[in-house]
JSON list of C-alpha atoms in Angstrom, two decimals:
[
{"chain": "A", "resi": 502, "resn": "UNK", "atom": "CA", "xyz": [46.50, -9.84, 263.44]},
{"chain": "A", "resi": 503, "resn": "UNK", "atom": "CA", "xyz": [46.86, -6.60, 265.68]},
{"chain": "A", "resi": 504, "resn": "UNK", "atom": "CA", "xyz": [43.80, -6.48, 267.92]},
{"chain": "A", "resi": 505, "resn": "UNK", "atom": "CA", "xyz": [42.22, -5.48, 271.24]},
{"chain": "A", "resi": 506, "resn": "UNK", "atom": "CA", "xyz": [40.10, -8.23, 272.66]},
{"chain": "A", "resi": 507, "resn": "UNK", "atom": "CA", "xyz": [37.43, -7.75, 275.11]},
{"chain": "A", "resi": 508, "resn": "UNK", "atom": "CA", "xyz": [35.42, -10.48, 277.16]},
{"chain": "A", "resi": 509, "resn": "UNK", "atom": "CA", "xyz": [32.54, -10.81, 277.63]},
{"chain": "A", "resi": 510, "resn": "UNK", "atom": "CA", "xyz": [30.96, -9.12, 274.76]},
{"chain": "A", "resi": 511, "resn": "UNK", "atom": "CA", "xyz": [27.52, -9.22, 276.44]},
{"chain": "A", "resi": 512, "resn": "UNK", "atom": "CA", "xyz": [26.63, -9.61, 279.97]},
{"chain": "A", "resi": 513, "resn": "UNK", "atom": "CA", "xyz": [23.52, -9.40, 282.06]},
{"chain": "A", "resi": 514, "resn": "UNK", "atom": "CA", "xyz": [24.08, -9.37, 285.74]},
{"chain": "A", "resi": 515, "resn": "UNK", "atom": "CA", "xyz": [22.30, -8.33, 289.00]},
{"chain": "A", "resi": 516, "resn": "UNK", "atom": "CA", "xyz": [23.18, -5.58, 291.49]},
{"chain": "A", "resi": 517, "resn": "UNK", "atom": "CA", "xyz": [26.07, -6.31, 293.80]},
{"chain": "A", "resi": 518, "resn": "UNK", "atom": "CA", "xyz": [27.51, -9.35, 291.94]},
{"chain": "A", "resi": 519, "resn": "UNK", "atom": "CA", "xyz": [31.18, -8.74, 291.18]},
{"chain": "A", "resi": 520, "resn": "UNK", "atom": "CA", "xyz": [32.34, -8.92, 287.67]},
{"chain": "A", "resi": 521, "resn": "UNK", "atom": "CA", "xyz": [35.42, -8.46, 285.63]},
{"chain": "A", "resi": 522, "resn": "UNK", "atom": "CA", "xyz": [35.69, -7.51, 282.03]},
{"chain": "A", "resi": 523, "resn": "UNK", "atom": "CA", "xyz": [38.90, -8.52, 280.57]},
{"chain": "A", "resi": 524, "resn": "UNK", "atom": "CA", "xyz": [41.00, -6.65, 277.98]},
{"chain": "A", "resi": 525, "resn": "UNK", "atom": "CA", "xyz": [43.97, -7.98, 276.16]},
{"chain": "A", "resi": 526, "resn": "UNK", "atom": "CA", "xyz": [46.18, -6.43, 273.30]},
{"chain": "A", "resi": 527, "resn": "UNK", "atom": "CA", "xyz": [48.75, -8.06, 271.20]},
{"chain": "A", "resi": 528, "resn": "UNK", "atom": "CA", "xyz": [50.53, -4.94, 269.84]},
{"chain": "A", "resi": 529, "resn": "UNK", "atom": "CA", "xyz": [52.94, -4.37, 272.81]},
{"chain": "A", "resi": 530, "resn": "UNK", "atom": "CA", "xyz": [51.25, -1.11, 273.55]},
{"chain": "A", "resi": 531, "resn": "UNK", "atom": "CA", "xyz": [52.28, 0.86, 276.71]},
{"chain": "A", "resi": 532, "resn": "UNK", "atom": "CA", "xyz": [48.97, 2.84, 277.06]},
{"chain": "A", "resi": 533, "resn": "UNK", "atom": "CA", "xyz": [45.62, 1.25, 277.71]},
{"chain": "A", "resi": 534, "resn": "UNK", "atom": "CA", "xyz": [42.35, 2.77, 278.75]},
{"chain": "A", "resi": 535, "resn": "UNK", "atom": "CA", "xyz": [38.68, 2.02, 279.49]},
{"chain": "A", "resi": 536, "resn": "UNK", "atom": "CA", "xyz": [35.84, 4.15, 278.18]},
{"chain": "A", "resi": 537, "resn": "UNK", "atom": "CA", "xyz": [32.04, 3.89, 278.68]},
{"chain": "A", "resi": 538, "resn": "UNK", "atom": "CA", "xyz": [29.59, 4.98, 275.93]},
{"chain": "A", "resi": 539, "resn": "UNK", "atom": "CA", "xyz": [26.24, 6.26, 276.90]},
{"chain": "A", "resi": 540, "resn": "UNK", "atom": "CA", "xyz": [23.47, 7.66, 274.59]},
{"chain": "A", "resi": 541, "resn": "UNK", "atom": "CA", "xyz": [24.11, 11.48, 274.33]},
{"chain": "A", "resi": 542, "resn": "UNK", "atom": "CA", "xyz": [27.23, 11.38, 276.53]},
{"chain": "A", "resi": 543, "resn": "UNK", "atom": "CA", "xyz": [29.78, 10.22, 274.00]},
{"chain": "A", "resi": 544, "resn": "UNK", "atom": "CA", "xyz": [32.82, 8.39, 275.25]},
{"chain": "A", "resi": 545, "resn": "UNK", "atom": "CA", "xyz": [33.91, 8.87, 278.77]},
{"chain": "A", "resi": 546, "resn": "UNK", "atom": "CA", "xyz": [37.13, 7.61, 280.26]},
{"chain": "A", "resi": 547, "resn": "UNK", "atom": "CA", "xyz": [36.95, 5.50, 283.33]},
{"chain": "A", "resi": 548, "resn": "UNK", "atom": "CA", "xyz": [40.64, 4.64, 284.00]},
{"chain": "A", "resi": 549, "resn": "UNK", "atom": "CA", "xyz": [43.94, 4.50, 282.03]},
{"chain": "A", "resi": 550, "resn": "UNK", "atom": "CA", "xyz": [47.18, 3.00, 282.35]},
{"chain": "A", "resi": 551, "resn": "UNK", "atom": "CA", "xyz": [50.58, 4.34, 281.11]},
{"chain": "A", "resi": 552, "resn": "UNK", "atom": "CA", "xyz": [52.47, 1.11, 281.66]},
{"chain": "A", "resi": 553, "resn": "UNK", "atom": "CA", "xyz": [52.65, -1.94, 283.91]},
{"chain": "A", "resi": 554, "resn": "UNK", "atom": "CA", "xyz": [51.71, -1.16, 287.48]},
{"chain": "A", "resi": 555, "resn": "UNK", "atom": "CA", "xyz": [50.90, 2.58, 286.61]},
{"chain": "A", "resi": 556, "resn": "UNK", "atom": "CA", "xyz": [47.24, 3.48, 286.47]},
{"chain": "A", "resi": 557, "resn": "UNK", "atom": "CA", "xyz": [45.24, 6.57, 287.05]},
{"chain": "A", "resi": 558, "resn": "UNK", "atom": "CA", "xyz": [41.58, 7.79, 287.16]},
{"chain": "A", "resi": 559, "resn": "UNK", "atom": "CA", "xyz": [39.78, 9.25, 284.19]},
{"chain": "A", "resi": 560, "resn": "UNK", "atom": "CA", "xyz": [36.71, 11.30, 284.20]},
{"chain": "A", "resi": 561, "resn": "UNK", "atom": "CA", "xyz": [34.17, 8.74, 285.78]},
{"chain": "A", "resi": 562, "resn": "UNK", "atom": "CA", "xyz": [36.14, 6.28, 287.92]},
{"chain": "A", "resi": 563, "resn": "UNK", "atom": "CA", "xyz": [33.57, 5.77, 290.71]},
{"chain": "A", "resi": 564, "resn": "UNK", "atom": "CA", "xyz": [32.56, 2.28, 291.13]},
{"chain": "A", "resi": 565, "resn": "UNK", "atom": "CA", "xyz": [35.34, 0.79, 288.99]},
{"chain": "A", "resi": 566, "resn": "UNK", "atom": "CA", "xyz": [38.70, -0.67, 289.75]},
{"chain": "A", "resi": 567, "resn": "UNK", "atom": "CA", "xyz": [41.51, -1.63, 287.38]},
{"chain": "A", "resi": 568, "resn": "UNK", "atom": "CA", "xyz": [44.90, -3.45, 287.45]},
{"chain": "A", "resi": 569, "resn": "UNK", "atom": "CA", "xyz": [47.88, -3.73, 285.11]},
{"chain": "A", "resi": 570, "resn": "UNK", "atom": "CA", "xyz": [49.99, -6.42, 286.18]},
{"chain": "A", "resi": 571, "resn": "UNK", "atom": "CA", "xyz": [51.15, -7.38, 282.59]},
{"chain": "A", "resi": 572, "resn": "UNK", "atom": "CA", "xyz": [51.62, -5.08, 279.68]},
{"chain": "A", "resi": 573, "resn": "UNK", "atom": "CA", "xyz": [49.12, -6.94, 277.43]},
{"chain": "A", "resi": 574, "resn": "UNK", "atom": "CA", "xyz": [46.17, -7.14, 279.99]},
{"chain": "A", "resi": 575, "resn": "UNK", "atom": "CA", "xyz": [43.97, -4.34, 281.57]},
{"chain": "A", "resi": 576, "resn": "UNK", "atom": "CA", "xyz": [40.95, -5.89, 283.32]},
{"chain": "A", "resi": 577, "resn": "UNK", "atom": "CA", "xyz": [38.02, -3.62, 284.47]},
{"chain": "A", "resi": 578, "resn": "UNK", "atom": "CA", "xyz": [36.52, -4.65, 287.79]},
{"chain": "A", "resi": 579, "resn": "UNK", "atom": "CA", "xyz": [33.16, -3.72, 289.05]},
{"chain": "A", "resi": 580, "resn": "UNK", "atom": "CA", "xyz": [33.08, -4.81, 292.66]},
{"chain": "A", "resi": 581, "resn": "UNK", "atom": "CA", "xyz": [29.44, -3.98, 293.30]},
{"chain": "A", "resi": 582, "resn": "UNK", "atom": "CA", "xyz": [27.68, -3.32, 290.12]},
{"chain": "A", "resi": 583, "resn": "UNK", "atom": "CA", "xyz": [24.74, -1.01, 290.16]},
{"chain": "A", "resi": 584, "resn": "UNK", "atom": "CA", "xyz": [22.07, -0.30, 287.51]},
{"chain": "A", "resi": 585, "resn": "UNK", "atom": "CA", "xyz": [23.77, 3.10, 286.69]},
{"chain": "A", "resi": 586, "resn": "UNK", "atom": "CA", "xyz": [26.74, 1.08, 285.32]},
{"chain": "A", "resi": 587, "resn": "UNK", "atom": "CA", "xyz": [24.66, -0.39, 282.57]},
{"chain": "A", "resi": 588, "resn": "UNK", "atom": "CA", "xyz": [26.48, 0.85, 279.62]},
{"chain": "A", "resi": 589, "resn": "UNK", "atom": "CA", "xyz": [28.69, -0.06, 276.58]},
{"chain": "A", "resi": 590, "resn": "UNK", "atom": "CA", "xyz": [32.39, -0.45, 277.62]},
{"chain": "A", "resi": 591, "resn": "UNK", "atom": "CA", "xyz": [35.32, -0.03, 275.25]},
{"chain": "A", "resi": 592, "resn": "UNK", "atom": "CA", "xyz": [38.95, -0.92, 276.07]},
{"chain": "A", "resi": 593, "resn": "UNK", "atom": "CA", "xyz": [41.58, 0.71, 273.98]},
{"chain": "A", "resi": 594, "resn": "UNK", "atom": "CA", "xyz": [45.38, 0.90, 273.53]},
{"chain": "A", "resi": 595, "resn": "UNK", "atom": "CA", "xyz": [48.01, 2.90, 271.90]},
{"chain": "A", "resi": 596, "resn": "UNK", "atom": "CA", "xyz": [51.74, 2.96, 271.43]},
{"chain": "A", "resi": 597, "resn": "UNK", "atom": "CA", "xyz": [52.55, 5.52, 274.12]},
{"chain": "A", "resi": 598, "resn": "UNK", "atom": "CA", "xyz": [50.81, 8.66, 275.21]},
{"chain": "A", "resi": 599, "resn": "UNK", "atom": "CA", "xyz": [47.42, 9.53, 273.95]},
{"chain": "A", "resi": 600, "resn": "UNK", "atom": "CA", "xyz": [48.95, 11.57, 271.05]},
{"chain": "A", "resi": 601, "resn": "UNK", "atom": "CA", "xyz": [48.65, 8.63, 268.84]},
{"chain": "A", "resi": 602, "resn": "UNK", "atom": "CA", "xyz": [46.06, 6.31, 267.35]},
{"chain": "A", "resi": 603, "resn": "UNK", "atom": "CA", "xyz": [43.67, 4.57, 269.81]},
{"chain": "A", "resi": 604, "resn": "UNK", "atom": "CA", "xyz": [42.87, 1.06, 268.82]},
{"chain": "A", "resi": 605, "resn": "UNK", "atom": "CA", "xyz": [39.54, 0.05, 270.36]},
{"chain": "A", "resi": 606, "resn": "UNK", "atom": "CA", "xyz": [38.26, -3.38, 271.33]},
{"chain": "A", "resi": 607, "resn": "UNK", "atom": "CA", "xyz": [34.85, -4.51, 269.98]},
{"chain": "A", "resi": 608, "resn": "UNK", "atom": "CA", "xyz": [33.18, -3.34, 273.20]},
{"chain": "A", "resi": 609, "resn": "UNK", "atom": "CA", "xyz": [31.28, -5.09, 275.94]},
{"chain": "A", "resi": 610, "resn": "UNK", "atom": "CA", "xyz": [27.59, -4.42, 276.55]},
{"chain": "A", "resi": 611, "resn": "UNK", "atom": "CA", "xyz": [26.84, -4.70, 280.28]},
{"chain": "A", "resi": 612, "resn": "UNK", "atom": "CA", "xyz": [23.33, -4.70, 281.81]},
{"chain": "A", "resi": 613, "resn": "UNK", "atom": "CA", "xyz": [22.94, -4.50, 285.60]},
{"chain": "A", "resi": 614, "resn": "UNK", "atom": "CA", "xyz": [19.41, -5.35, 286.87]},
{"chain": "B", "resi": 377, "resn": "UNK", "atom": "CA", "xyz": [40.39, 19.35, 283.03]},
{"chain": "B", "resi": 378, "resn": "UNK", "atom": "CA", "xyz": [39.80, 19.47, 279.25]},
{"chain": "B", "resi": 379, "resn": "UNK", "atom": "CA", "xyz": [36.24, 20.03, 278.05]},
{"chain": "B", "resi": 380, "resn": "UNK", "atom": "CA", "xyz": [35.27, 19.44, 274.45]},
{"chain": "B", "resi": 381, "resn": "UNK", "atom": "CA", "xyz": [32.02, 20.58, 272.91]},
{"chain": "B", "resi": 382, "resn": "UNK", "atom": "CA", "xyz": [30.84, 19.15, 269.70]},
{"chain": "B", "resi": 383, "resn": "UNK", "atom": "CA", "xyz": [28.08, 20.55, 267.25]},
{"chain": "B", "resi": 384, "resn": "UNK", "atom": "CA", "xyz": [25.75, 19.53, 265.74]},
{"chain": "B", "resi": 385, "resn": "UNK", "atom": "CA", "xyz": [24.59, 16.23, 267.60]},
{"chain": "B", "resi": 386, "resn": "UNK", "atom": "CA", "xyz": [22.82, 15.28, 264.48]},
{"chain": "B", "resi": 387, "resn": "UNK", "atom": "CA", "xyz": [23.36, 16.13, 260.86]},
{"chain": "B", "resi": 388, "resn": "UNK", "atom": "CA", "xyz": [21.47, 15.12, 257.61]},
{"chain": "B", "resi": 389, "resn": "UNK", "atom": "CA", "xyz": [22.81, 15.80, 254.22]},
{"chain": "B", "resi": 390, "resn": "UNK", "atom": "CA", "xyz": [22.08, 14.74, 250.65]},
{"chain": "B", "resi": 391, "resn": "UNK", "atom": "CA", "xyz": [24.44, 12.34, 248.99]},
{"chain": "B", "resi": 392, "resn": "UNK", "atom": "CA", "xyz": [27.15, 14.35, 247.24]},
{"chain": "B", "resi": 393, "resn": "UNK", "atom": "CA", "xyz": [26.77, 17.41, 249.54]},
{"chain": "B", "resi": 394, "resn": "UNK", "atom": "CA", "xyz": [29.49, 18.35, 252.11]},
{"chain": "B", "resi": 395, "resn": "UNK", "atom": "CA", "xyz": [29.21, 17.93, 255.79]},
{"chain": "B", "resi": 396, "resn": "UNK", "atom": "CA", "xyz": [30.88, 20.13, 258.55]},
{"chain": "B", "resi": 397, "resn": "UNK", "atom": "CA", "xyz": [31.23, 19.10, 262.26]},
{"chain": "B", "resi": 398, "resn": "UNK", "atom": "CA", "xyz": [32.64, 21.57, 264.74]},
{"chain": "B", "resi": 399, "resn": "UNK", "atom": "CA", "xyz": [34.35, 21.22, 268.07]},
{"chain": "B", "resi": 400, "resn": "UNK", "atom": "CA", "xyz": [35.64, 23.56, 270.61]},
{"chain": "B", "resi": 401, "resn": "UNK", "atom": "CA", "xyz": [38.16, 22.74, 273.53]},
{"chain": "B", "resi": 402, "resn": "UNK", "atom": "CA", "xyz": [38.90, 24.60, 276.71]},
{"chain": "B", "resi": 403, "resn": "UNK", "atom": "CA", "xyz": [42.51, 23.83, 277.32]},
{"chain": "B", "resi": 404, "resn": "UNK", "atom": "CA", "xyz": [44.91, 25.96, 275.55]},
{"chain": "B", "resi": 405, "resn": "UNK", "atom": "CA", "xyz": [47.79, 23.44, 276.11]},
{"chain": "B", "resi": 406, "resn": "UNK", "atom": "CA", "xyz": [45.94, 20.79, 274.20]},
{"chain": "B", "resi": 407, "resn": "UNK", "atom": "CA", "xyz": [47.98, 19.82, 271.06]},
{"chain": "B", "resi": 408, "resn": "UNK", "atom": "CA", "xyz": [46.41, 16.77, 269.54]},
{"chain": "B", "resi": 409, "resn": "UNK", "atom": "CA", "xyz": [43.03, 16.53, 268.00]},
{"chain": "B", "resi": 410, "resn": "UNK", "atom": "CA", "xyz": [41.80, 13.28, 266.46]},
{"chain": "B", "resi": 411, "resn": "UNK", "atom": "CA", "xyz": [38.60, 12.34, 264.84]},
{"chain": "B", "resi": 412, "resn": "UNK", "atom": "CA", "xyz": [37.03, 8.99, 265.26]},
{"chain": "B", "resi": 413, "resn": "UNK", "atom": "CA", "xyz": [34.15, 7.35, 263.21]},
{"chain": "B", "resi": 414, "resn": "UNK", "atom": "CA", "xyz": [31.92, 4.89, 264.71]},
{"chain": "B", "resi": 415, "resn": "UNK", "atom": "CA", "xyz": [29.52, 2.83, 262.37]},
{"chain": "B", "resi": 416, "resn": "UNK", "atom": "CA", "xyz": [26.45, 1.32, 263.94]},
{"chain": "B", "resi": 417, "resn": "UNK", "atom": "CA", "xyz": [27.21, -1.46, 266.23]},
{"chain": "B", "resi": 418, "resn": "UNK", "atom": "CA", "xyz": [31.05, -1.13, 265.59]},
{"chain": "B", "resi": 419, "resn": "UNK", "atom": "CA", "xyz": [34.07, 0.21, 267.39]},
{"chain": "B", "resi": 420, "resn": "UNK", "atom": "CA", "xyz": [35.22, 3.71, 267.05]},
{"chain": "B", "resi": 421, "resn": "UNK", "atom": "CA", "xyz": [38.09, 4.07, 264.40]},
{"chain": "B", "resi": 422, "resn": "UNK", "atom": "CA", "xyz": [40.46, 6.88, 263.86]},
{"chain": "B", "resi": 423, "resn": "UNK", "atom": "CA", "xyz": [39.87, 8.59, 260.51]},
{"chain": "B", "resi": 424, "resn": "UNK", "atom": "CA", "xyz": [42.15, 11.67, 260.72]},
{"chain": "B", "resi": 425, "resn": "UNK", "atom": "CA", "xyz": [44.02, 13.51, 263.34]},
{"chain": "B", "resi": 426, "resn": "UNK", "atom": "CA", "xyz": [45.90, 17.01, 263.54]},
{"chain": "B", "resi": 427, "resn": "UNK", "atom": "CA", "xyz": [48.47, 18.36, 265.80]},
{"chain": "B", "resi": 428, "resn": "UNK", "atom": "CA", "xyz": [48.80, 21.92, 266.99]},
{"chain": "B", "resi": 429, "resn": "UNK", "atom": "CA", "xyz": [51.67, 22.79, 264.63]},
{"chain": "B", "resi": 430, "resn": "UNK", "atom": "CA", "xyz": [49.54, 22.37, 261.62]},
{"chain": "B", "resi": 431, "resn": "UNK", "atom": "CA", "xyz": [46.48, 24.33, 260.44]},
{"chain": "B", "resi": 432, "resn": "UNK", "atom": "CA", "xyz": [44.85, 21.95, 258.20]},
{"chain": "B", "resi": 433, "resn": "UNK", "atom": "CA", "xyz": [45.19, 18.32, 257.07]},
{"chain": "B", "resi": 434, "resn": "UNK", "atom": "CA", "xyz": [43.50, 16.48, 254.14]},
{"chain": "B", "resi": 435, "resn": "UNK", "atom": "CA", "xyz": [43.03, 12.86, 253.29]},
{"chain": "B", "resi": 436, "resn": "UNK", "atom": "CA", "xyz": [41.00, 12.31, 250.16]},
{"chain": "B", "resi": 437, "resn": "UNK", "atom": "CA", "xyz": [37.37, 13.46, 250.87]},
{"chain": "B", "resi": 438, "resn": "UNK", "atom": "CA", "xyz": [37.97, 14.32, 254.58]},
{"chain": "B", "resi": 439, "resn": "UNK", "atom": "CA", "xyz": [39.90, 17.35, 255.94]},
{"chain": "B", "resi": 440, "resn": "UNK", "atom": "CA", "xyz": [40.39, 18.75, 259.45]},
{"chain": "B", "resi": 441, "resn": "UNK", "atom": "CA", "xyz": [41.10, 22.48, 260.24]},
{"chain": "B", "resi": 442, "resn": "UNK", "atom": "CA", "xyz": [42.39, 23.81, 263.48]},
{"chain": "B", "resi": 443, "resn": "UNK", "atom": "CA", "xyz": [42.27, 27.41, 264.87]},
{"chain": "B", "resi": 444, "resn": "UNK", "atom": "CA", "xyz": [44.42, 27.45, 267.99]},
{"chain": "B", "resi": 445, "resn": "UNK", "atom": "CA", "xyz": [43.55, 31.09, 268.71]},
{"chain": "B", "resi": 446, "resn": "UNK", "atom": "CA", "xyz": [39.87, 30.36, 268.83]},
{"chain": "B", "resi": 447, "resn": "UNK", "atom": "CA", "xyz": [40.35, 26.90, 270.26]},
{"chain": "B", "resi": 448, "resn": "UNK", "atom": "CA", "xyz": [38.23, 25.08, 267.59]},
{"chain": "B", "resi": 449, "resn": "UNK", "atom": "CA", "xyz": [38.64, 22.44, 265.06]},
{"chain": "B", "resi": 450, "resn": "UNK", "atom": "CA", "xyz": [36.35, 21.14, 262.35]},
{"chain": "B", "resi": 451, "resn": "UNK", "atom": "CA", "xyz": [35.89, 18.03, 260.27]},
{"chain": "B", "resi": 452, "resn": "UNK", "atom": "CA", "xyz": [35.01, 18.50, 256.64]},
{"chain": "B", "resi": 453, "resn": "UNK", "atom": "CA", "xyz": [33.62, 15.61, 254.51]},
{"chain": "B", "resi": 454, "resn": "UNK", "atom": "CA", "xyz": [33.20, 16.50, 250.86]},
{"chain": "B", "resi": 455, "resn": "UNK", "atom": "CA", "xyz": [31.13, 14.46, 248.29]},
{"chain": "B", "resi": 456, "resn": "UNK", "atom": "CA", "xyz": [29.29, 12.58, 251.05]},
{"chain": "B", "resi": 457, "resn": "UNK", "atom": "CA", "xyz": [28.33, 8.95, 250.38]},
{"chain": "B", "resi": 458, "resn": "UNK", "atom": "CA", "xyz": [25.93, 6.70, 252.17]},
{"chain": "B", "resi": 459, "resn": "UNK", "atom": "CA", "xyz": [28.81, 4.77, 253.75]},
{"chain": "B", "resi": 460, "resn": "UNK", "atom": "CA", "xyz": [29.84, 8.08, 255.44]},
{"chain": "B", "resi": 461, "resn": "UNK", "atom": "CA", "xyz": [26.73, 7.66, 257.72]},
{"chain": "B", "resi": 462, "resn": "UNK", "atom": "CA", "xyz": [28.04, 7.12, 261.17]},
{"chain": "B", "resi": 463, "resn": "UNK", "atom": "CA", "xyz": [28.65, 8.84, 264.48]},
{"chain": "B", "resi": 464, "resn": "UNK", "atom": "CA", "xyz": [31.68, 10.94, 264.51]},
{"chain": "B", "resi": 465, "resn": "UNK", "atom": "CA", "xyz": [33.62, 11.93, 267.56]},
{"chain": "B", "resi": 466, "resn": "UNK", "atom": "CA", "xyz": [36.17, 14.65, 268.04]},
{"chain": "B", "resi": 467, "resn": "UNK", "atom": "CA", "xyz": [38.63, 14.56, 270.94]},
{"chain": "B", "resi": 468, "resn": "UNK", "atom": "CA", "xyz": [41.62, 16.68, 272.39]},
{"chain": "B", "resi": 469, "resn": "UNK", "atom": "CA", "xyz": [44.62, 15.86, 274.35]},
{"chain": "B", "resi": 470, "resn": "UNK", "atom": "CA", "xyz": [47.32, 17.89, 275.91]},
{"chain": "B", "resi": 471, "resn": "UNK", "atom": "CA", "xyz": [51.17, 17.61, 275.54]},
{"chain": "B", "resi": 472, "resn": "UNK", "atom": "CA", "xyz": [52.35, 14.86, 277.87]},
{"chain": "B", "resi": 473, "resn": "UNK", "atom": "CA", "xyz": [48.64, 14.13, 278.80]},
{"chain": "B", "resi": 474, "resn": "UNK", "atom": "CA", "xyz": [47.44, 10.59, 279.08]},
{"chain": "B", "resi": 475, "resn": "UNK", "atom": "CA", "xyz": [43.89, 11.71, 278.97]},
{"chain": "B", "resi": 476, "resn": "UNK", "atom": "CA", "xyz": [42.04, 11.93, 275.57]},
{"chain": "B", "resi": 477, "resn": "UNK", "atom": "CA", "xyz": [38.72, 13.80, 276.05]},
{"chain": "B", "resi": 478, "resn": "UNK", "atom": "CA", "xyz": [35.93, 13.13, 273.55]},
{"chain": "B", "resi": 479, "resn": "UNK", "atom": "CA", "xyz": [33.16, 15.24, 272.41]},
{"chain": "B", "resi": 480, "resn": "UNK", "atom": "CA", "xyz": [29.64, 13.73, 272.73]},
{"chain": "B", "resi": 481, "resn": "UNK", "atom": "CA", "xyz": [29.47, 12.83, 269.00]},
{"chain": "B", "resi": 482, "resn": "UNK", "atom": "CA", "xyz": [27.66, 13.69, 265.92]},
{"chain": "B", "resi": 483, "resn": "UNK", "atom": "CA", "xyz": [25.30, 11.34, 264.05]},
{"chain": "B", "resi": 484, "resn": "UNK", "atom": "CA", "xyz": [25.74, 12.01, 260.33]},
{"chain": "B", "resi": 485, "resn": "UNK", "atom": "CA", "xyz": [23.14, 10.62, 257.94]},
{"chain": "B", "resi": 486, "resn": "UNK", "atom": "CA", "xyz": [23.82, 10.72, 254.22]},
{"chain": "B", "resi": 487, "resn": "UNK", "atom": "CA", "xyz": [20.46, 10.54, 252.39]},
{"chain": "B", "resi": 488, "resn": "UNK", "atom": "CA", "xyz": [20.77, 8.73, 249.03]}
]
């Protein structure tokens, strides 16, 4: 089954404790992206990757890091989480450039205390 | 960068009526305009998209129209049903762009 898998789905952590949200897709997609969803603000892009070892900032990259060492994986790293990073995070992938269907993961709800 | 404005933020309609959601974009180079539906607690899923060389596209009860001159596009849902209740997001992307910019969403409630 074609899917985008994120882990963990739910996480409560404390300020400053490094965490990684993993994202994996099994569709051989070149393009992967991370979004955060906050009430009233819609979906905002954090980082995206066009292919292995190629990443770029989205609209709200501050406080986040990413890596793309393998085509299927695109982890989101919060080196020192802060309460303003409490949000619902979605990983997504598509075949190529963004002019094609984005397949979203189920989301990861992160709370930073 | 691209800026996408979406209206209204909430919309309530009676079952069977039509619903229209409108979006405007700022970058005249944008050429791809998808619409995503997000049911409560679920992930966003593509429901329809349109490219800039087309003015209108239909898929059963949903349709999207694009006015490139005015830089706006709209989602039309006819004969609404309770299962249409969800948050709808419009988005825009430019040619060769790796960034898909979303609107802030419209919460549609269909009242039985």
